[in-house]
CSV table of C-alpha atoms and ligand atoms in Angstrom, one decimal:
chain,number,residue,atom,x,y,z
A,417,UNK,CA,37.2,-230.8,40.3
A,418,UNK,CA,34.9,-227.9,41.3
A,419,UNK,CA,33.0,-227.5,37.5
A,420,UNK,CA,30.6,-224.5,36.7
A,421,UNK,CA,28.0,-226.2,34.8
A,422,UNK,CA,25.6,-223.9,33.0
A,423,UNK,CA,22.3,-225.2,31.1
A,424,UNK,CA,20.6,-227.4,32.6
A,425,UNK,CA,17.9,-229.3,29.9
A,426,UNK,CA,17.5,-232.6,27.7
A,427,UNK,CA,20.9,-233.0,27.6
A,428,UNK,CA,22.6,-230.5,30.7
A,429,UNK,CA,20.6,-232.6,33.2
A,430,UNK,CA,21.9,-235.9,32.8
A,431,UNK,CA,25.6,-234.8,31.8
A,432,UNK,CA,25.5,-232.8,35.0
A,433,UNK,CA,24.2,-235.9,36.9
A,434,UNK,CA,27.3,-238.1,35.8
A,435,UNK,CA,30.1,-235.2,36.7
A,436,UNK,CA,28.1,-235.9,40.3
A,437,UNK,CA,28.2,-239.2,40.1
A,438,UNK,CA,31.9,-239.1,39.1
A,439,UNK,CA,33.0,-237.4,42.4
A,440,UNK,CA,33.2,-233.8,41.0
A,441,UNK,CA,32.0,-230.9,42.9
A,442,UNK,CA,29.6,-229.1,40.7
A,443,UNK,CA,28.1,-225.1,40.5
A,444,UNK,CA,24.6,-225.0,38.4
A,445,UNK,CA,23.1,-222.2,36.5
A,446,UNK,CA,19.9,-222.3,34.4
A,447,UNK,CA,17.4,-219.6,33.2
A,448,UNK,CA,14.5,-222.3,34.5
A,449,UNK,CA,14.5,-222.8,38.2
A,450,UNK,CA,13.1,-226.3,38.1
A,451,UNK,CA,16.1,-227.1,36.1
A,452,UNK,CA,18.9,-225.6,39.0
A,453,UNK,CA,16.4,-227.3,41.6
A,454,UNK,CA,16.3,-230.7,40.1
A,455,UNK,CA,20.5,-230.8,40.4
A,456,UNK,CA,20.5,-228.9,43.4
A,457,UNK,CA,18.2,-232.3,44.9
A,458,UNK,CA,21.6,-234.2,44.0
A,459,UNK,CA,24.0,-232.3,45.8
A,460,UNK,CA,25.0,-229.3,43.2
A,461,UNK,CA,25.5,-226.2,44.7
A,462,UNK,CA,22.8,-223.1,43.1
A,463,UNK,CA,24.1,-219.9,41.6
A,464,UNK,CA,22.2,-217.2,40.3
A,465,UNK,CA,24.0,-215.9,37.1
A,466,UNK,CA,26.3,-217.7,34.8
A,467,UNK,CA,29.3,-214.9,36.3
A,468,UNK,CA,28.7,-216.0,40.0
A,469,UNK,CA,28.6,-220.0,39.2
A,470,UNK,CA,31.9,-219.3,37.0
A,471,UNK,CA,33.5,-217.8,39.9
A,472,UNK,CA,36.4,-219.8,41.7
A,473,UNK,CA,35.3,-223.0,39.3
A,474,UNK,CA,38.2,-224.9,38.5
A,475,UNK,CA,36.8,-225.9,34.8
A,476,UNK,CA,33.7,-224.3,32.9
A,477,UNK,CA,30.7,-226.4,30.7
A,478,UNK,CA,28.0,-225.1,28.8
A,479,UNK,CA,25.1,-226.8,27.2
A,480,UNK,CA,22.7,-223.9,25.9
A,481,UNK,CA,20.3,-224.3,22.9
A,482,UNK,CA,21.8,-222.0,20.1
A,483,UNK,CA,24.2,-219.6,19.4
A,484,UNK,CA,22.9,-216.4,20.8
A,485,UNK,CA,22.6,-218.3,24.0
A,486,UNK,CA,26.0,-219.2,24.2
A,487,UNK,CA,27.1,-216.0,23.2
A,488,UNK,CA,25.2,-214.0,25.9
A,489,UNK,CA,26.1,-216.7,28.5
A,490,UNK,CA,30.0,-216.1,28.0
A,491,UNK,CA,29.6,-212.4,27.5
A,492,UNK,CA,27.4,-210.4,29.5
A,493,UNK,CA,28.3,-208.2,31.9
A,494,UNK,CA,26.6,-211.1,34.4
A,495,UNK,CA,28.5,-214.1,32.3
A,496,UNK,CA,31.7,-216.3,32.5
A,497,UNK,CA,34.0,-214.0,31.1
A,498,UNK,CA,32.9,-211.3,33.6
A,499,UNK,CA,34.2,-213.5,36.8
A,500,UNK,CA,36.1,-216.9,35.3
A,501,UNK,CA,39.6,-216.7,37.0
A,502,UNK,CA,42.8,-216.9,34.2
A,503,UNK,CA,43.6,-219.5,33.0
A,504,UNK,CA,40.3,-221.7,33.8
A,505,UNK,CA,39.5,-223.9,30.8
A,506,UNK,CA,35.9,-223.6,29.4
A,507,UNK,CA,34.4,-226.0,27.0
A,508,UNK,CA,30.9,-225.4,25.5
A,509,UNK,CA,28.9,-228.9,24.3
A,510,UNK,CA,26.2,-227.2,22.7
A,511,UNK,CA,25.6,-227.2,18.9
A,512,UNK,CA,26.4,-223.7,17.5
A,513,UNK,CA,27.9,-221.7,14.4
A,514,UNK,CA,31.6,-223.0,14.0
A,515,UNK,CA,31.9,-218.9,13.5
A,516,UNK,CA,30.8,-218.0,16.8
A,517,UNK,CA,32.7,-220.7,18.6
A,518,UNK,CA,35.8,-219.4,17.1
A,519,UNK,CA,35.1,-216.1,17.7
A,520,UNK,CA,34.3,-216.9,21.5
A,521,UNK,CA,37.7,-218.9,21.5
A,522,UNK,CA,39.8,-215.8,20.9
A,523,UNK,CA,38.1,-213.5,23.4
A,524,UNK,CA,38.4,-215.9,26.0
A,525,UNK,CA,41.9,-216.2,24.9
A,526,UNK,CA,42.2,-212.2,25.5
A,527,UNK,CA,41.2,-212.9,28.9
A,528,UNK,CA,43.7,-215.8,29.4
A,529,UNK,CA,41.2,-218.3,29.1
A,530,UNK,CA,41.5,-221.7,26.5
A,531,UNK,CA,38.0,-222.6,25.2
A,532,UNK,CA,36.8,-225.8,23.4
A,533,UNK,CA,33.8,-226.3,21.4
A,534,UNK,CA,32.7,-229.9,22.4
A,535,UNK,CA,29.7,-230.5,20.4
A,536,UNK,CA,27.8,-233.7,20.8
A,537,UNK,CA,26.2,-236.7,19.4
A,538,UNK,CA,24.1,-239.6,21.1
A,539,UNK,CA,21.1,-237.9,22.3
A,540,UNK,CA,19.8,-237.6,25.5
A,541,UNK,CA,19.9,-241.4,26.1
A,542,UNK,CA,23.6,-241.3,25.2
A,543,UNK,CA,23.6,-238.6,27.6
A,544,UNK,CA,21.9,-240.6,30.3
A,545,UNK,CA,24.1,-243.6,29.9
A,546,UNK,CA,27.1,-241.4,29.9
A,547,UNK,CA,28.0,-242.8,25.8
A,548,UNK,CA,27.7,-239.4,24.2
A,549,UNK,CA,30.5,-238.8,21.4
A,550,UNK,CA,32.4,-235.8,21.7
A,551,UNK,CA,33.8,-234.0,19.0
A,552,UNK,CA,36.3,-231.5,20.0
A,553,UNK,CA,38.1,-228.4,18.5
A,554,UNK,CA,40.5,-226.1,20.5
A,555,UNK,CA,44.0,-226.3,21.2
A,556,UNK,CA,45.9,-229.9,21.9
A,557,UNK,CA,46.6,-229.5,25.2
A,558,UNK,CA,42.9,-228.2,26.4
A,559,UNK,CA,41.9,-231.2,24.5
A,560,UNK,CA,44.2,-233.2,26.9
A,561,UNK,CA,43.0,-231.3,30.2
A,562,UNK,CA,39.2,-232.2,29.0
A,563,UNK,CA,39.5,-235.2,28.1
A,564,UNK,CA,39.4,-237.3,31.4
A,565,UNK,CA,36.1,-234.8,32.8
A,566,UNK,CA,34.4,-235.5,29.3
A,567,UNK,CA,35.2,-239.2,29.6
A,568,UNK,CA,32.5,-239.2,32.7
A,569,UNK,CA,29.8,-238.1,30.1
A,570,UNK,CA,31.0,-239.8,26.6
A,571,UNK,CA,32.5,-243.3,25.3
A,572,UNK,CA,34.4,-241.9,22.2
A,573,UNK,CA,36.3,-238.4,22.4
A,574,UNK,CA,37.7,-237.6,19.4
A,575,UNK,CA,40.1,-233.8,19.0
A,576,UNK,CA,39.1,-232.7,15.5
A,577,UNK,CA,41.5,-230.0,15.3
A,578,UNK,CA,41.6,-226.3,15.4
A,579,UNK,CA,39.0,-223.9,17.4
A,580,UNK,CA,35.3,-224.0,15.2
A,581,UNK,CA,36.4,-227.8,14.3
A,582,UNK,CA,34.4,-230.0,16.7
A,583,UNK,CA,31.0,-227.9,15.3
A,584,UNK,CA,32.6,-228.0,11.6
A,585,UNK,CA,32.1,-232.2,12.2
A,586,UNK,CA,29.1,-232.4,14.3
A,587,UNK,CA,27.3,-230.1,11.6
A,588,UNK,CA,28.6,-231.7,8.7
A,589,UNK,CA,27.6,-235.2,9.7
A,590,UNK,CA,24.1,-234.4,11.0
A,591,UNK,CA,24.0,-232.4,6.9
A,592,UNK,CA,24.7,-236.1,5.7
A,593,UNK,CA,22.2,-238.0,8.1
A,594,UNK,CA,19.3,-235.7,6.9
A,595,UNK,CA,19.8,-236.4,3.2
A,596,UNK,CA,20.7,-239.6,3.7
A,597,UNK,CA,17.1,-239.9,5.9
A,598,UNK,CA,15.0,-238.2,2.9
A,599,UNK,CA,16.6,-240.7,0.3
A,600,UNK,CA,15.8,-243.6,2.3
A,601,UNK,CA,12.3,-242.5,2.3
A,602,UNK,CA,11.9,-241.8,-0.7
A,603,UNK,CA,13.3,-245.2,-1.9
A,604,UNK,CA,11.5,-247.1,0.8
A,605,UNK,CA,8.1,-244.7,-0.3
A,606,UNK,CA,8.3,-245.3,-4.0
A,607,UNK,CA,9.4,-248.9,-3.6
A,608,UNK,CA,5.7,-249.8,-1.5
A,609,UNK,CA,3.9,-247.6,-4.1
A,610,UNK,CA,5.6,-249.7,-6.9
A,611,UNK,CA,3.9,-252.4,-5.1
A,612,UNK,CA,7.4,-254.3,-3.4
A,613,UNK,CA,6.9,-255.2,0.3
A,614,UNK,CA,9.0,-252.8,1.7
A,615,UNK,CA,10.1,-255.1,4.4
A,616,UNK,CA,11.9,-257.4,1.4
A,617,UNK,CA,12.9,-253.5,0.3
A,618,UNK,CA,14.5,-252.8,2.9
A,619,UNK,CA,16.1,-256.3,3.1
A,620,UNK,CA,17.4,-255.9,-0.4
A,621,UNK,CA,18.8,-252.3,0.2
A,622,UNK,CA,20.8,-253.1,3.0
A,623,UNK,CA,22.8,-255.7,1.4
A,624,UNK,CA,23.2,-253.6,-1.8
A,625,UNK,CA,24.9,-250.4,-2.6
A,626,UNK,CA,22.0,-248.0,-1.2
A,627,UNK,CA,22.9,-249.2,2.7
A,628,UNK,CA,23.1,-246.6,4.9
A,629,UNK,CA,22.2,-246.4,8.8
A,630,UNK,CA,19.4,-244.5,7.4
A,631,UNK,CA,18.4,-247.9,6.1
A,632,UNK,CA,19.6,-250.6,7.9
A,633,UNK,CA,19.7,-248.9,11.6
A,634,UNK,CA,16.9,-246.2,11.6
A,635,UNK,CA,14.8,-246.8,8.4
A,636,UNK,CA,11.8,-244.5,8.7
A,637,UNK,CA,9.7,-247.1,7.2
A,638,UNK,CA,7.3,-248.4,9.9
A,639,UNK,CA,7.4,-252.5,11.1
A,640,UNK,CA,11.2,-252.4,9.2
A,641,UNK,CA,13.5,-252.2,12.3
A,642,UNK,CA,11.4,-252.9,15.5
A,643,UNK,CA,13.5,-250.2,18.6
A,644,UNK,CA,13.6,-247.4,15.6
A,645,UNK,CA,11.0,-244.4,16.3
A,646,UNK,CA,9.4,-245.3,12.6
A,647,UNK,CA,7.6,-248.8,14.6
A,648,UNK,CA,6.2,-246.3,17.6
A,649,UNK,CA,4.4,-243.4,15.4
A,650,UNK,CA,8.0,-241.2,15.5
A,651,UNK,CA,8.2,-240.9,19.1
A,652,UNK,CA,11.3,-240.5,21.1
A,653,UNK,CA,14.2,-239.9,18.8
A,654,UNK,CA,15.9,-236.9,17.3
A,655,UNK,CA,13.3,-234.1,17.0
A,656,UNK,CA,12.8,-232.9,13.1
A,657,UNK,CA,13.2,-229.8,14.8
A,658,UNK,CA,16.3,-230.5,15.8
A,659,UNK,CA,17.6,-231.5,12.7
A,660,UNK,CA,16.2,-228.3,11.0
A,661,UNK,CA,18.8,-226.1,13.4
A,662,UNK,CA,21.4,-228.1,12.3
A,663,UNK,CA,20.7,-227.7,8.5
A,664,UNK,CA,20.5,-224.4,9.2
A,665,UNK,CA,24.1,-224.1,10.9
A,666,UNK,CA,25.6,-226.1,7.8
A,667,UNK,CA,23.7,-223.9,4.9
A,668,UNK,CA,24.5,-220.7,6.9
A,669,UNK,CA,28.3,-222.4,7.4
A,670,UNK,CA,28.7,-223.3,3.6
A,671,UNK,CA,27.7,-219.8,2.3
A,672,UNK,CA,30.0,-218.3,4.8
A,673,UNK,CA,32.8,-220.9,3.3
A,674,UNK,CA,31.7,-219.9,-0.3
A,675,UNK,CA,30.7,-223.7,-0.8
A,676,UNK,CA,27.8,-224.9,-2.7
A,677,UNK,CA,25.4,-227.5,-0.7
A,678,UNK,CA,22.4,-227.9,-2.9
A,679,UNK,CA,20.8,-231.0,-1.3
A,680,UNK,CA,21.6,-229.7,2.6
A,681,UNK,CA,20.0,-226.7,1.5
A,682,UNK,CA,16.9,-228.8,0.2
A,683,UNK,CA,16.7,-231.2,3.2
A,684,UNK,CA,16.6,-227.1,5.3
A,685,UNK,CA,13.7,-227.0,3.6
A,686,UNK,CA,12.1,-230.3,3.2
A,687,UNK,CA,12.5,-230.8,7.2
A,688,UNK,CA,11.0,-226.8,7.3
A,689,UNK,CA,7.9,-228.0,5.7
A,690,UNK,CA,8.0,-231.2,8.0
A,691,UNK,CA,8.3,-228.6,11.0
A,692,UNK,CA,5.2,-226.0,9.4
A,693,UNK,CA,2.9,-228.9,9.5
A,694,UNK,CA,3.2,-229.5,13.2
A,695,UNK,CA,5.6,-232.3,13.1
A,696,UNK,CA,8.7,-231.0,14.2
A,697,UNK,CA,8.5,-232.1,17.6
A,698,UNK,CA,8.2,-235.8,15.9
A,699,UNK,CA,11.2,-237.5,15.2
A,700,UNK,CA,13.1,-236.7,11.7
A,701,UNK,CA,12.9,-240.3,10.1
A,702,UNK,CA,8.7,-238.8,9.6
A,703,UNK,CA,9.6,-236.9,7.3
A,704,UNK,CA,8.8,-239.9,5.1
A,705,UNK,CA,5.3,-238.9,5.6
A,706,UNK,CA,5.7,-235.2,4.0
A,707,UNK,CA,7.2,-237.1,1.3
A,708,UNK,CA,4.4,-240.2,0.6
A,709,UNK,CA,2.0,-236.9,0.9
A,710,UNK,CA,0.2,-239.2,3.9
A,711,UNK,CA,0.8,-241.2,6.7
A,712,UNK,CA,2.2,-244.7,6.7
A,713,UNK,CA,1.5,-246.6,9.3
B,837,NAD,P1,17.2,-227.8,26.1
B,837,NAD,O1,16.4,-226.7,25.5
B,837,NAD,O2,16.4,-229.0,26.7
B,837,NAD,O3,18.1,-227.2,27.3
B,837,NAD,C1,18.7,-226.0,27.2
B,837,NAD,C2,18.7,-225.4,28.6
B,837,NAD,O4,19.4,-224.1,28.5
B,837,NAD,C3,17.3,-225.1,29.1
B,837,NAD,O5,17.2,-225.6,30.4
B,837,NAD,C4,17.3,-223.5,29.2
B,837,NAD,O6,16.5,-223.0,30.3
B,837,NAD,C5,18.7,-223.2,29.4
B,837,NAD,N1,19.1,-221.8,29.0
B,837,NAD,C6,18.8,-221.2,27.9
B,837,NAD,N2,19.3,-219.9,27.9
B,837,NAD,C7,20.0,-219.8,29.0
B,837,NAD,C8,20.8,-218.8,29.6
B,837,NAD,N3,20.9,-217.6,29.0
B,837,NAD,N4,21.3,-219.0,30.8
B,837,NAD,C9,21.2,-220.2,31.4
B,837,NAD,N5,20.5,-221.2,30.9
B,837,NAD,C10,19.9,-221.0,29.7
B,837,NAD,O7,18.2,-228.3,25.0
B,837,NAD,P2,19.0,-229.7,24.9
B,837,NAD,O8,18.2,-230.7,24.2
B,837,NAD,O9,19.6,-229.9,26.3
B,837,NAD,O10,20.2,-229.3,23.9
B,837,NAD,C11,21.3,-228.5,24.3
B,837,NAD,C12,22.2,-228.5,23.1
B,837,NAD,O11,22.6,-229.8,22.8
B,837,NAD,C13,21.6,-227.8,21.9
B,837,NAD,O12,22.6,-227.0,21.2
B,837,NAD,C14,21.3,-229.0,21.0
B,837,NAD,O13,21.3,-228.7,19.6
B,837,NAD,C15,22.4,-230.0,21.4
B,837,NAD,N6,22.1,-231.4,21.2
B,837,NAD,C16,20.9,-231.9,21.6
B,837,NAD,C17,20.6,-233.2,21.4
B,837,NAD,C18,19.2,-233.8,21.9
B,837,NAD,O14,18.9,-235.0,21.5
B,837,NAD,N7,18.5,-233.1,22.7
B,837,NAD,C19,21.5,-234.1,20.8
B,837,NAD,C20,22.8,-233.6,20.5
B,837,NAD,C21,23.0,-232.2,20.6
């Protein structure tokens, strides 16, 4: 397929690499030039607004950083909905507001477009290895049309229903993982202060009713589990910073759905204070260092 592909980062960059390697014809776009260049090496062909690398494509993707991004990418009088030809289908992978997605969804649907929010999870090692999981919202038959170009990038590709839906899960799970990361440490903190080795902690935990993959998979605890970033000083994982914007999108998603979510909106700020510090570009499993008030090593 000829694919507009727009955002070309972490994550862009290798997704964009295995669409190549798949056989499809691709268009780049990115605000960074390095970023356009480094695809353009592989056989992409350069455009110089999201509106001229929409035009004539065949299927649109976006992987931006936030919301407003996303927004002004499908928008602007130089973006995809200023050129896309009816009837294109254009599915946006990055992590936004499920408000935003939805309301992108219907005015590309005035315009004769279907959209999908395609949100992902795996990292940018899932997206080098072409493993990513996407979660998908948007109507059944998109889902269909996407499926087999998303299968080039991802292992498991799952419709979650309705427009605003594949965000609704993405942001809802990562809400779980961060206070499911901060109880970990503060078990696996407490237990070494108490004087237990937190390696038989650890053991204990994961074959009791506190499991979690915060425990047994990821624990933040160093010298626990040897390939997590806790045994190389919280390098190379999932940025605490990362993790804050994600918190962020579920608090500001549960006040707009009049729900309560005391302990998301506590891990906001816990993994805030992690980010204040300096740490945020470290990987969010530190944050058991904010909460031992030191750094174990
Ligand atoms: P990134 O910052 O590395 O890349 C974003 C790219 O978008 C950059 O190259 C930037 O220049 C470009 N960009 C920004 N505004 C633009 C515009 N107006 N027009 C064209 N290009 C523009 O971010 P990333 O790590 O690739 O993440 C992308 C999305 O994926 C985010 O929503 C993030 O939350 C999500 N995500 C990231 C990870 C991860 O581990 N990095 C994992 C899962 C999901």
């Amino acid at each position: 397929m000829d694919i507009a592909f727009i955002g070309l980062g972490n994550m862009g960059n290798p997704m964009a690499r295995n669409l190549l390697r798949a056989g499809h014809a691709l268009k780049v776009f990115d605000l960074a030039a390095a970023a356009v260049d480094a695809l353009t090496e592989l056989g992409a062909r350069p455009a110089k607004s999201p509106a001229e690398t929409a035009r004539d494509a065949e299927l649109v993707i976006t992987m931006l950083p936030s919301s407003p991004h996303v927004r002004a990418v499908y928008t602007n009088p130089d973006g995809v909905l200023a050129s896309v030809g009816r009837g294109v289908l254009l599915i946006d992978c990055s992590t936004i507001d499920p408000h935003t997605a939805h309301d992108l969804t219907d005015q590309a649907a005035a315009r004769g477009n279907e959209m999908l929010d395609a949100p992902v999870s795996g990292g940018t090692g899932g997206a080098q290895a072409g493993t990513l999981t996407f979660m998908v919202g948007g109507a059944v038959h998109a889902f269909a049309q996407a499926k087999p170009i998303l299968a080039a990038m991802g292992k498991n590709i799952v419709h979650c229903g309705g427009p605003g839906t594949g965000q609704a899960a993405k942001i809802c799970n990562n809400m779980l993982l961060a206070i499911s990361m901060i109880g970990t440490a503060e078990a696996m903190s407490l237990g070494a202060n108490l004087g237990i080795d937190p390696k038989l902690l650890a053991g204990i935990i994961n074959t009791s009713s506190g499991r979690c993959w915060s425990s047994d998979t990821y624990n933040p605890y160093p010298g626990i589990i040897e390939s997590a970033p806790a045994s190389r000083g919280y390098t190379g994982g999932f940025g605490a910073d990362l993790m804050l914007k994600d918190l962020g999108l579920a608090v500001d998603a549960a006040r707009t759905a009049g729900q309560t979510v005391a302990l998301g909106a506590l891990a906001q700020q816990l993994y805030q204070m992690m980010s204040s510090r300096g740490d945020g570009g470290k990987d969010f499993s530190g944050i058991i260092n904010l909460i031992a008030n030191r750094k174990i090593s």
